[in-house]
CSV table of C-alpha atoms and ligand atoms in Angstrom, one decimal:
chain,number,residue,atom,x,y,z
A,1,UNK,CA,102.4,137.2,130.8
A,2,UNK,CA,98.5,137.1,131.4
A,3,UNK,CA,97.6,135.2,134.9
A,4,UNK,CA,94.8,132.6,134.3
A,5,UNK,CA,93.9,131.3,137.4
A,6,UNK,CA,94.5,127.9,138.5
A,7,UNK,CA,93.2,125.6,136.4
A,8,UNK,CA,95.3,127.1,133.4
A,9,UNK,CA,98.1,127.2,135.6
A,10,UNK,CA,98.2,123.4,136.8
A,11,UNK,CA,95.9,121.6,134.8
A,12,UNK,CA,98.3,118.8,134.3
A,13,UNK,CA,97.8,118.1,137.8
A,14,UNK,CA,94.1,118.7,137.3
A,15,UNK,CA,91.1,116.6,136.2
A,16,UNK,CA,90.1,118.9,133.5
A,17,UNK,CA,90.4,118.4,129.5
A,18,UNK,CA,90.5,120.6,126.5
A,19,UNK,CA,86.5,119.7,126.6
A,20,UNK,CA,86.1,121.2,130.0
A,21,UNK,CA,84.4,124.7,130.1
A,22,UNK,CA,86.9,126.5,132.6
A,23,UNK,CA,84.9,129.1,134.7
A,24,UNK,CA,87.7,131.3,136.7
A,25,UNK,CA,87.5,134.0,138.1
A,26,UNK,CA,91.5,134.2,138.1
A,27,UNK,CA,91.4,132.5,141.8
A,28,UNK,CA,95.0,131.8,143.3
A,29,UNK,CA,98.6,133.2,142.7
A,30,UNK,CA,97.8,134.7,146.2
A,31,UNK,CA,101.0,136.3,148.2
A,32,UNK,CA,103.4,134.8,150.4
A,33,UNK,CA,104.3,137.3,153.0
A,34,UNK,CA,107.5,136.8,155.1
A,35,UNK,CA,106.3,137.4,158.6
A,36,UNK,CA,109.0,139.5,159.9
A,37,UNK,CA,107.3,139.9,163.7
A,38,UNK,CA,106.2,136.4,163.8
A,39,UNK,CA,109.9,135.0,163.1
A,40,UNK,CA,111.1,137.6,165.6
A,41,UNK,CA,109.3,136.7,168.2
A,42,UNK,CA,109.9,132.8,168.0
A,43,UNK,CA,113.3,134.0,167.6
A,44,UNK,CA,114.8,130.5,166.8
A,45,UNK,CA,116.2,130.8,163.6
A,46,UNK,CA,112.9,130.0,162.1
A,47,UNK,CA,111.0,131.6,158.7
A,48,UNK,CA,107.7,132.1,159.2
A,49,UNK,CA,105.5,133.1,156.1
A,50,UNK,CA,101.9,134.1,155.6
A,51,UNK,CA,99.9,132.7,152.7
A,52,UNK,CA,97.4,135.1,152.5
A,53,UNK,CA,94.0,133.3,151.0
A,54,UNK,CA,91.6,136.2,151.8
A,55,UNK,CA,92.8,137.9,148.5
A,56,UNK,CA,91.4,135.1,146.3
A,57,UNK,CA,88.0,136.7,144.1
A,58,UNK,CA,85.8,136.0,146.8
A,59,UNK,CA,88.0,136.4,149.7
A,60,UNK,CA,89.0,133.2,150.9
A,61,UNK,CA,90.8,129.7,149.6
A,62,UNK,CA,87.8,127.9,148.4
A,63,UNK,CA,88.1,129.7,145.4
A,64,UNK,CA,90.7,127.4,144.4
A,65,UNK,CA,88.5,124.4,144.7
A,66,UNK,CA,85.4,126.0,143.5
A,67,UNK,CA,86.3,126.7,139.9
A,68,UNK,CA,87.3,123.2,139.0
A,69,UNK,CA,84.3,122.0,140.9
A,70,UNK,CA,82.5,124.7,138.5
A,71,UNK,CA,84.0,124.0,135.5
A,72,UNK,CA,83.5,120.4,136.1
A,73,UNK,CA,79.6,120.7,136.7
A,74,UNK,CA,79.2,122.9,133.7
A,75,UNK,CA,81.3,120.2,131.6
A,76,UNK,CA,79.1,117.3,133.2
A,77,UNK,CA,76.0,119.4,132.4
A,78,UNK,CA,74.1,119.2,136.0
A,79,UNK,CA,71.0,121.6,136.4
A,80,UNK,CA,72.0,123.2,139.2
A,81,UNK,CA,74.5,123.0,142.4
A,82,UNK,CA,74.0,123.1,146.3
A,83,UNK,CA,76.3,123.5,149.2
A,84,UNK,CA,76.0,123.3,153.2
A,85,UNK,CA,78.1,126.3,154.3
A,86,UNK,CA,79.6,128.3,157.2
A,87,UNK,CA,79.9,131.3,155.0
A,88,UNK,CA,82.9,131.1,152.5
A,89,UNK,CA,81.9,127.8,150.6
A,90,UNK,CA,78.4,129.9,149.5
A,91,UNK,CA,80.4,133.2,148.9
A,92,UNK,CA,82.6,131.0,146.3
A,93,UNK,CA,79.6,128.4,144.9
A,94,UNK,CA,77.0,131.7,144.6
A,95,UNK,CA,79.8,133.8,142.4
A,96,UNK,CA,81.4,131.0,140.5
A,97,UNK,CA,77.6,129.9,139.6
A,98,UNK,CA,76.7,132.8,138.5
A,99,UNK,CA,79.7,133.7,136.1
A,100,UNK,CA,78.8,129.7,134.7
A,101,UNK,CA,74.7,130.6,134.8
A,102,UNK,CA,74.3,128.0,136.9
A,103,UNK,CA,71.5,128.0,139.3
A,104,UNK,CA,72.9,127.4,143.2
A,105,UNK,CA,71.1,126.3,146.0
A,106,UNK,CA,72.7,127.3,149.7
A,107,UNK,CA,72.2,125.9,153.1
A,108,UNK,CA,73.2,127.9,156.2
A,109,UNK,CA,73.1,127.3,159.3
A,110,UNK,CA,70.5,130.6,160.8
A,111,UNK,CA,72.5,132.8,162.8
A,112,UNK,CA,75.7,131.8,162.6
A,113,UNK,CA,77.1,133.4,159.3
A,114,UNK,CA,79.5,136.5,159.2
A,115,UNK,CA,77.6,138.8,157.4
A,116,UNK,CA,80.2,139.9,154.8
A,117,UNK,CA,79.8,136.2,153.3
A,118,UNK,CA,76.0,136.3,153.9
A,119,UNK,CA,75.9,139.1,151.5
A,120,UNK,CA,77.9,137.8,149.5
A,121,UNK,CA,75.5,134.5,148.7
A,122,UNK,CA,72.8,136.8,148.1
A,123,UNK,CA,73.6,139.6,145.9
A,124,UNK,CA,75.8,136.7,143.4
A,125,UNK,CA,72.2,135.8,143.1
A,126,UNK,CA,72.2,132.4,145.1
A,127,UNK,CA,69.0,130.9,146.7
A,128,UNK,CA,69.7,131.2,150.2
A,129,UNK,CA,67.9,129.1,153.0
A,130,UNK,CA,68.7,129.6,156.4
A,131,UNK,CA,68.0,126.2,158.6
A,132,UNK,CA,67.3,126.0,162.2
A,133,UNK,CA,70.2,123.6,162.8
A,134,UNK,CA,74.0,123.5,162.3
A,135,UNK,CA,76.3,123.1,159.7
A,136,UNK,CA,76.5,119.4,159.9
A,137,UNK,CA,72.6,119.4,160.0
A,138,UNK,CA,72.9,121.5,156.9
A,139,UNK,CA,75.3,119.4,155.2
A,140,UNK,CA,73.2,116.0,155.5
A,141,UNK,CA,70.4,117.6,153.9
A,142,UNK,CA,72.8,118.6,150.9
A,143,UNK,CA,73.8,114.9,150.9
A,144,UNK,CA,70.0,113.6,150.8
A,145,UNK,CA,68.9,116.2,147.8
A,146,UNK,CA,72.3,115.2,145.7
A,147,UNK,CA,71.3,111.4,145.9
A,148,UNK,CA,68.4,111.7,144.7
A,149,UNK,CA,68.1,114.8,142.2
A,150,UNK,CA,70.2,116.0,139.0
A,151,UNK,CA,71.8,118.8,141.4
A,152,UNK,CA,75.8,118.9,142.1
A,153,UNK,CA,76.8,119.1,145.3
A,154,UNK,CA,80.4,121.2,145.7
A,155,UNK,CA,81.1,120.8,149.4
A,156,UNK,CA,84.6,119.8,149.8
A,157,UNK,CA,83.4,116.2,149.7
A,158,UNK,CA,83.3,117.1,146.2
A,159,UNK,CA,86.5,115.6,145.0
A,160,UNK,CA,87.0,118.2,142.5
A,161,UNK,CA,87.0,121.1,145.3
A,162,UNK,CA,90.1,118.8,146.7
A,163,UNK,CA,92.0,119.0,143.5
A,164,UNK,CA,91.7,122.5,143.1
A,165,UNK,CA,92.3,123.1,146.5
A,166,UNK,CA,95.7,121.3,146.1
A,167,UNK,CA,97.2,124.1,144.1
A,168,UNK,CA,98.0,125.8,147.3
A,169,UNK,CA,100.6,123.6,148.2
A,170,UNK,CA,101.9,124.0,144.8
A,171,UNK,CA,102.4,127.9,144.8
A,172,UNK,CA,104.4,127.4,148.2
A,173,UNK,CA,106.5,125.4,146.9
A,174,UNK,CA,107.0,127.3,143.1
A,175,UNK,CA,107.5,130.4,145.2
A,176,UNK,CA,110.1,128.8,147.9
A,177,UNK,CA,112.0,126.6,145.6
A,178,UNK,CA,110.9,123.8,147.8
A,179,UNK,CA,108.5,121.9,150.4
A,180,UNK,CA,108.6,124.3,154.1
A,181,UNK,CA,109.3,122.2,157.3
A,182,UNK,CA,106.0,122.8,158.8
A,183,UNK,CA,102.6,123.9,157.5
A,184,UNK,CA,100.1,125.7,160.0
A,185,UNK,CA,96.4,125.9,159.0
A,186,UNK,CA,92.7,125.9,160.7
A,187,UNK,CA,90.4,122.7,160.4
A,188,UNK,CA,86.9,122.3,159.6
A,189,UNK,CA,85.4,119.9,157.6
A,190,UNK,CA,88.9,118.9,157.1
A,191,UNK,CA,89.0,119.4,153.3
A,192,UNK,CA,91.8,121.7,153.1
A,193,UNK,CA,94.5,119.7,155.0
A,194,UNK,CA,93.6,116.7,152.8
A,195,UNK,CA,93.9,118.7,149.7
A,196,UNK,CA,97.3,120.5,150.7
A,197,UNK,CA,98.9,117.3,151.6
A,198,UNK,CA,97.8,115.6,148.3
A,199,UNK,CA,99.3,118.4,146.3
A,200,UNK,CA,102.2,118.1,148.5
A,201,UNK,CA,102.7,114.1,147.7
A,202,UNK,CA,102.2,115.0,144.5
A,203,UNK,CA,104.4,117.1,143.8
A,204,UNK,CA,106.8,115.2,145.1
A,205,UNK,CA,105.9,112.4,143.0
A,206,UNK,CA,106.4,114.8,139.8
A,207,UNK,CA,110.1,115.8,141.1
A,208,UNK,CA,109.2,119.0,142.2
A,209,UNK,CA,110.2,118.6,145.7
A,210,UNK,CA,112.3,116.7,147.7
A,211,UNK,CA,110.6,115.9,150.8
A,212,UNK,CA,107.6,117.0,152.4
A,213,UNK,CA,106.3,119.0,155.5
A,214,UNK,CA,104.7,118.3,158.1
A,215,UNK,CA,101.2,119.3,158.3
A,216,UNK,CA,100.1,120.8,162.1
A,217,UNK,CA,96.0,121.3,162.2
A,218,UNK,CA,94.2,123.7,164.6
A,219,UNK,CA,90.3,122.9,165.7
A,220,UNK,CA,89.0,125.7,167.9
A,221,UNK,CA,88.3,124.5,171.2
A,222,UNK,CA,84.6,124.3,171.3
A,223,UNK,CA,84.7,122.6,168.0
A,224,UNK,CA,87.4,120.2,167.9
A,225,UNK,CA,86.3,116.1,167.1
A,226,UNK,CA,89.3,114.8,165.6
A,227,UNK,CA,91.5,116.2,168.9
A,228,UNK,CA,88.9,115.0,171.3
A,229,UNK,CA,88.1,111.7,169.4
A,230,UNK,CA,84.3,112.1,169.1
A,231,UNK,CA,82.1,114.2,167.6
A,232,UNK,CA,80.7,117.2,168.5
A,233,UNK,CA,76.8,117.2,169.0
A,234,UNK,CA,76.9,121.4,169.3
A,235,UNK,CA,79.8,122.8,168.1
A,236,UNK,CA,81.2,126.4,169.3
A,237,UNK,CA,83.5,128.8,168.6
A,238,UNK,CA,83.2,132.3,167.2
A,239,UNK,CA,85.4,131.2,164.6
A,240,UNK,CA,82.6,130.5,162.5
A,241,UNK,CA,84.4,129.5,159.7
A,242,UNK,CA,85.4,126.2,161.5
A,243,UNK,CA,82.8,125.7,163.4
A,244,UNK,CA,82.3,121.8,162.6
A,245,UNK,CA,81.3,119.1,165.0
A,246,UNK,CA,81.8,115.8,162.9
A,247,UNK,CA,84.1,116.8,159.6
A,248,UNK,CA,83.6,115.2,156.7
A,249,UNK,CA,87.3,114.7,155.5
A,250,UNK,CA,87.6,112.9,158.9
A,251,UNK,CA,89.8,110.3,158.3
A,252,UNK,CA,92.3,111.8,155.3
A,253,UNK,CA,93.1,114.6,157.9
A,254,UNK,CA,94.0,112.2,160.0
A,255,UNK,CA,96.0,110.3,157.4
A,256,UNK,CA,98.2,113.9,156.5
A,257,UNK,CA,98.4,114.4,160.4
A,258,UNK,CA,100.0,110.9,160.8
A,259,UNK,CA,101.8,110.5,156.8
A,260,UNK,CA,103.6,113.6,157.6
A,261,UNK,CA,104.9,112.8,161.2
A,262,UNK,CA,102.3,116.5,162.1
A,263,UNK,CA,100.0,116.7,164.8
A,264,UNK,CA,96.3,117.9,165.0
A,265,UNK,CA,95.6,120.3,168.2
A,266,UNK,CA,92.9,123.1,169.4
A,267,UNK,CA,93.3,126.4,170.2
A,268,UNK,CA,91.2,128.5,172.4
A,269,UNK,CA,88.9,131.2,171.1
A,270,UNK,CA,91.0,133.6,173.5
A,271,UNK,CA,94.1,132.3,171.4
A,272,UNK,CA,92.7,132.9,168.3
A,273,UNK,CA,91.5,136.8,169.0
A,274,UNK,CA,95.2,137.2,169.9
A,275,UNK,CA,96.4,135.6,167.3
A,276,UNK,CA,93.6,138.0,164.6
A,277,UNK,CA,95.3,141.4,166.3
A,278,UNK,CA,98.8,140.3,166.3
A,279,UNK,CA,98.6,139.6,162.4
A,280,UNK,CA,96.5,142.7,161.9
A,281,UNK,CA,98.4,145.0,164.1
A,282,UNK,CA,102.2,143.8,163.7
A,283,UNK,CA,102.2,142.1,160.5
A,284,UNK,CA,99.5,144.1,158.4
A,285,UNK,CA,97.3,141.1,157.5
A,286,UNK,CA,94.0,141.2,157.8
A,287,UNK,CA,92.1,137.9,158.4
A,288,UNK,CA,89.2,136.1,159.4
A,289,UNK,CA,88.6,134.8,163.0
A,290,UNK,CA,89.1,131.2,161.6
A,291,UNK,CA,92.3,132.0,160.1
A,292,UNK,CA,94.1,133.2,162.8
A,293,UNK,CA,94.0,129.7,164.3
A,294,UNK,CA,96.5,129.0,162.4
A,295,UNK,CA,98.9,131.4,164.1
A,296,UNK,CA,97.3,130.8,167.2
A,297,UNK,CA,98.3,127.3,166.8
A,298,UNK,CA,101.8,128.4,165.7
A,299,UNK,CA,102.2,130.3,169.0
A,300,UNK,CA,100.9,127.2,171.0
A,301,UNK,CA,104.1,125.2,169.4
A,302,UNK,CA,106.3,127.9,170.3
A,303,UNK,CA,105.4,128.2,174.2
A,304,UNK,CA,105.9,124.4,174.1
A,305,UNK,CA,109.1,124.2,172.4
A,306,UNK,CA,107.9,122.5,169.5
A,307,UNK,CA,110.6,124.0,167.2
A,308,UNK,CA,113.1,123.4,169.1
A,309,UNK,CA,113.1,120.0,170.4
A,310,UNK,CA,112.7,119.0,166.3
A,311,UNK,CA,116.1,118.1,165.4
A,312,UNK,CA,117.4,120.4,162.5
A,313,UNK,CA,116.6,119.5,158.9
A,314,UNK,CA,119.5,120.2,156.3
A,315,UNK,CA,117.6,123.3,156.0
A,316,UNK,CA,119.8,126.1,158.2
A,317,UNK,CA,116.4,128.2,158.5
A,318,UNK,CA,113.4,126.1,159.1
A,319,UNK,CA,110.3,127.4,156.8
A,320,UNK,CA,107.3,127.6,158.4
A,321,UNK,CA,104.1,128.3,156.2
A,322,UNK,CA,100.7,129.5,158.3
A,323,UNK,CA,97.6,129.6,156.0
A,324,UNK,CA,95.4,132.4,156.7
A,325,UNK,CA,92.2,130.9,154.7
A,326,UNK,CA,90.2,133.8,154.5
A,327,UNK,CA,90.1,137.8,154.9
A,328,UNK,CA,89.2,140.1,157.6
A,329,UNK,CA,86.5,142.1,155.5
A,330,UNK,CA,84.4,138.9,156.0
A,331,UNK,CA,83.6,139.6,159.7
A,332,UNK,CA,84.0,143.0,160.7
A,333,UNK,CA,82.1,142.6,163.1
A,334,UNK,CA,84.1,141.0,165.1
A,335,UNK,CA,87.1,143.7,164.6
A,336,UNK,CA,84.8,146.2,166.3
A,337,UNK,CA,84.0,143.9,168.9
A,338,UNK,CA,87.8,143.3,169.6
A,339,UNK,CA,88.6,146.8,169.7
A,340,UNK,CA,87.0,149.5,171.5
A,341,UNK,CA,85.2,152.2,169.2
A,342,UNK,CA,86.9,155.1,168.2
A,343,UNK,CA,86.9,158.3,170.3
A,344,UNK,CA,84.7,161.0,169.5
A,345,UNK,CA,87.0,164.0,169.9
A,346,UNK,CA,85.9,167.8,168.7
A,347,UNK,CA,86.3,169.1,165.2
A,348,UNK,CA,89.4,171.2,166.3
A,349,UNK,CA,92.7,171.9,166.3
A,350,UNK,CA,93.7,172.0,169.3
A,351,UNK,CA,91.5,168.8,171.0
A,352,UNK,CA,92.9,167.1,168.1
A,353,UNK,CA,96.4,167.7,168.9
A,354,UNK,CA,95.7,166.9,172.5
A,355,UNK,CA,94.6,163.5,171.6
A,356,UNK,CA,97.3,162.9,169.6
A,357,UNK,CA,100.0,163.8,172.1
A,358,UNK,CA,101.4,166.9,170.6
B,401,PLP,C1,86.4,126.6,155.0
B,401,PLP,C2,87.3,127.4,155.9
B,401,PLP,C3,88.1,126.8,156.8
B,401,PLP,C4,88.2,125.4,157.1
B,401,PLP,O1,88.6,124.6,156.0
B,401,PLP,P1,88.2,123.1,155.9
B,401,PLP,O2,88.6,122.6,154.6
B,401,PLP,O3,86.7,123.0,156.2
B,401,PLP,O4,88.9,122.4,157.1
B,401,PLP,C5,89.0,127.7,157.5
B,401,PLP,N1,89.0,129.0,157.4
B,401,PLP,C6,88.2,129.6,156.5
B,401,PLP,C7,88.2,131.1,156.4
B,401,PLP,C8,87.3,128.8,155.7
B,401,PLP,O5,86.5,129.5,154.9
């Protein structure tokens, strides 16, 4: 059977009808890996699994969010839409856009994009504009056009980007025959945690599930309001992804953190580069800076016994999901940076053998 993406896939759980124009680029159905290191090395009779985003069309999860946001601004008939973006939201808007022939505006913050996503914007044929400010600088702007012109805007206060977003929660639980214990992911803007735990609730509303997890959030350290309390007047990190000083999905993150019986924590950018070469180097998974503050976060838990001290579910094996949001092509950069260049040996035999130990 023919995948359609994932509006065709849950669109009873979507606000879409048989008038709605559906622009896919066959987004979602992404892997679940079992992470056989990770639930090694926790070694408490844990599962820990990998839902790997960055192999969505355009590399990371907001793919799932931007073709109902699409589809819905083609169906609504706007003239054009505009995002504020760290990299991945004007990666998805720019192609999604431009397989609708919509026009799409995007704001970046100068400076501070990864270039894989920069590239992306431009060659899917977005007008790019590079601000001297930061993303939430960026994102006001966005708010102040869409108030008062006929533009969309499809920043993940966009409640169709939420909706879509949602269907992540629902492949985890398709593919595990059930809700896991605890779901690990990065926070930003704090759109994705709101969206997972609505599709969550939902589909425990629909019968699908039986109970629900609870939802554990990473900030990066230099960029983390909602742990600290306060907002962030200059946010750092070199997780760019999630570099975000006042989120906009503020509140609802803090709603799944506290629904759930989860936490929301920080990680350091020293525990997030450890966190990007253990998943590339012992579990094969190449991801994003951002990402890996999910596993970071994961490791943080372990060292403080989080696991343990929870009493046991009915579940013999406690399922642990880390989302890793989006993939590691984004940012080379900072692979090279992480590791040291590769040695310049001669073009022969015998230096080569040398090298290799044999
Ligand atoms: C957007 C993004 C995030 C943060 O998601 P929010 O919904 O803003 O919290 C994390 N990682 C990657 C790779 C992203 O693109």
């Amino acid at each position: 059977m023919h995948y359609n993406g994932v509006i065709d896939r849950y669109k009873k759980y979507l606000p879409v009808s048989d008038k709605t124009p559906v622009i896919s680029l066959k987004e979602g159905n992404t892997p679940l890996i079992p992470a056989l290191y990770l639930s090694k090395l926790l070694g408490e009779d844990l599962e820990v699994y990998l839902k790997y985003e960055g192999l969505n069309p355009t590399g990371s999860f907001k793919d799932r969010g931007m073709t109902v946001a699409i589809s819905k601004a083609c169906e609504e008939k706007v003239e054009a839409v505009i995002c504020a973006s760290t990299g991945n939201t004007s990666a998805s808007a720019a192609a999604y856009a431009a397989k609708a022939g919509l026009k799409c505006i995007v704001l970046i913050p100068r400076g501070a994009i990864a270039l894989g996503k920069l590239s992306q914007a431009l060659i899917h044929g977005a007008v790019v504009l590079a601000l001297d400010g930061n993303f939430d600088d960026a994102l006001k702007l966005a708010r102040e056009i869409t108030d008062k012109h006929p533009i969309r805007l499809v920043n993940s206060l966009n409640p169709h980007r939420i909706e879509g977003q949602k269907t992540g929660s629902f492949e985890i639980c398709d593919c595990l025959g059930e809700a896991p214990d605890f779901q690990v992911m990065p926070v930003g803007n704090a759109g994705n945690i709101t969206a997972y735990w609505k599709g969550y609730k939902e589909y425990k509303d629909a019968g699908k599930i039986s109970r629900l997890p609870k939802m554990l959030g990473f900030q990066a350290e230099g960029a983390a309001p909602i742990v600290r309390g306060h907002a962030i007047e200059k946010p750092q990190t070199l997780a760019t992804a999630i570099r975000i000083g006042n989120p906009a999905s503020w509140k609802m993150a803090e709603q799944a953190r506290d629904e759930s019986g989860g936490l929301i924590d920080m990680v350091s950018d020293d525990e997030i580069i450890e966190a990007y070469k253990i998943l590339a180097s012992k579990e094969g998974v190449f991801v994003e800076p951002a990402s890996a503050a999910s596993v970071a976060g994961l490791l943080k838990l372990h060292k403080q016994k989080y696991f343990s001290l929870k009493p046991k579910t009915q579940n013999l094996k406690p399922k642990i999901v880390c989302i890793l949001t989006g993939h590691g092509l984004k940012d080379p950069d900072r692979a090279i940076k992480t590791i040291k260049e590769p040695k310049a040996v001669k073009a022969n035999l015998k230096a080569v053998l040398k090298e290799i130990g044999y």
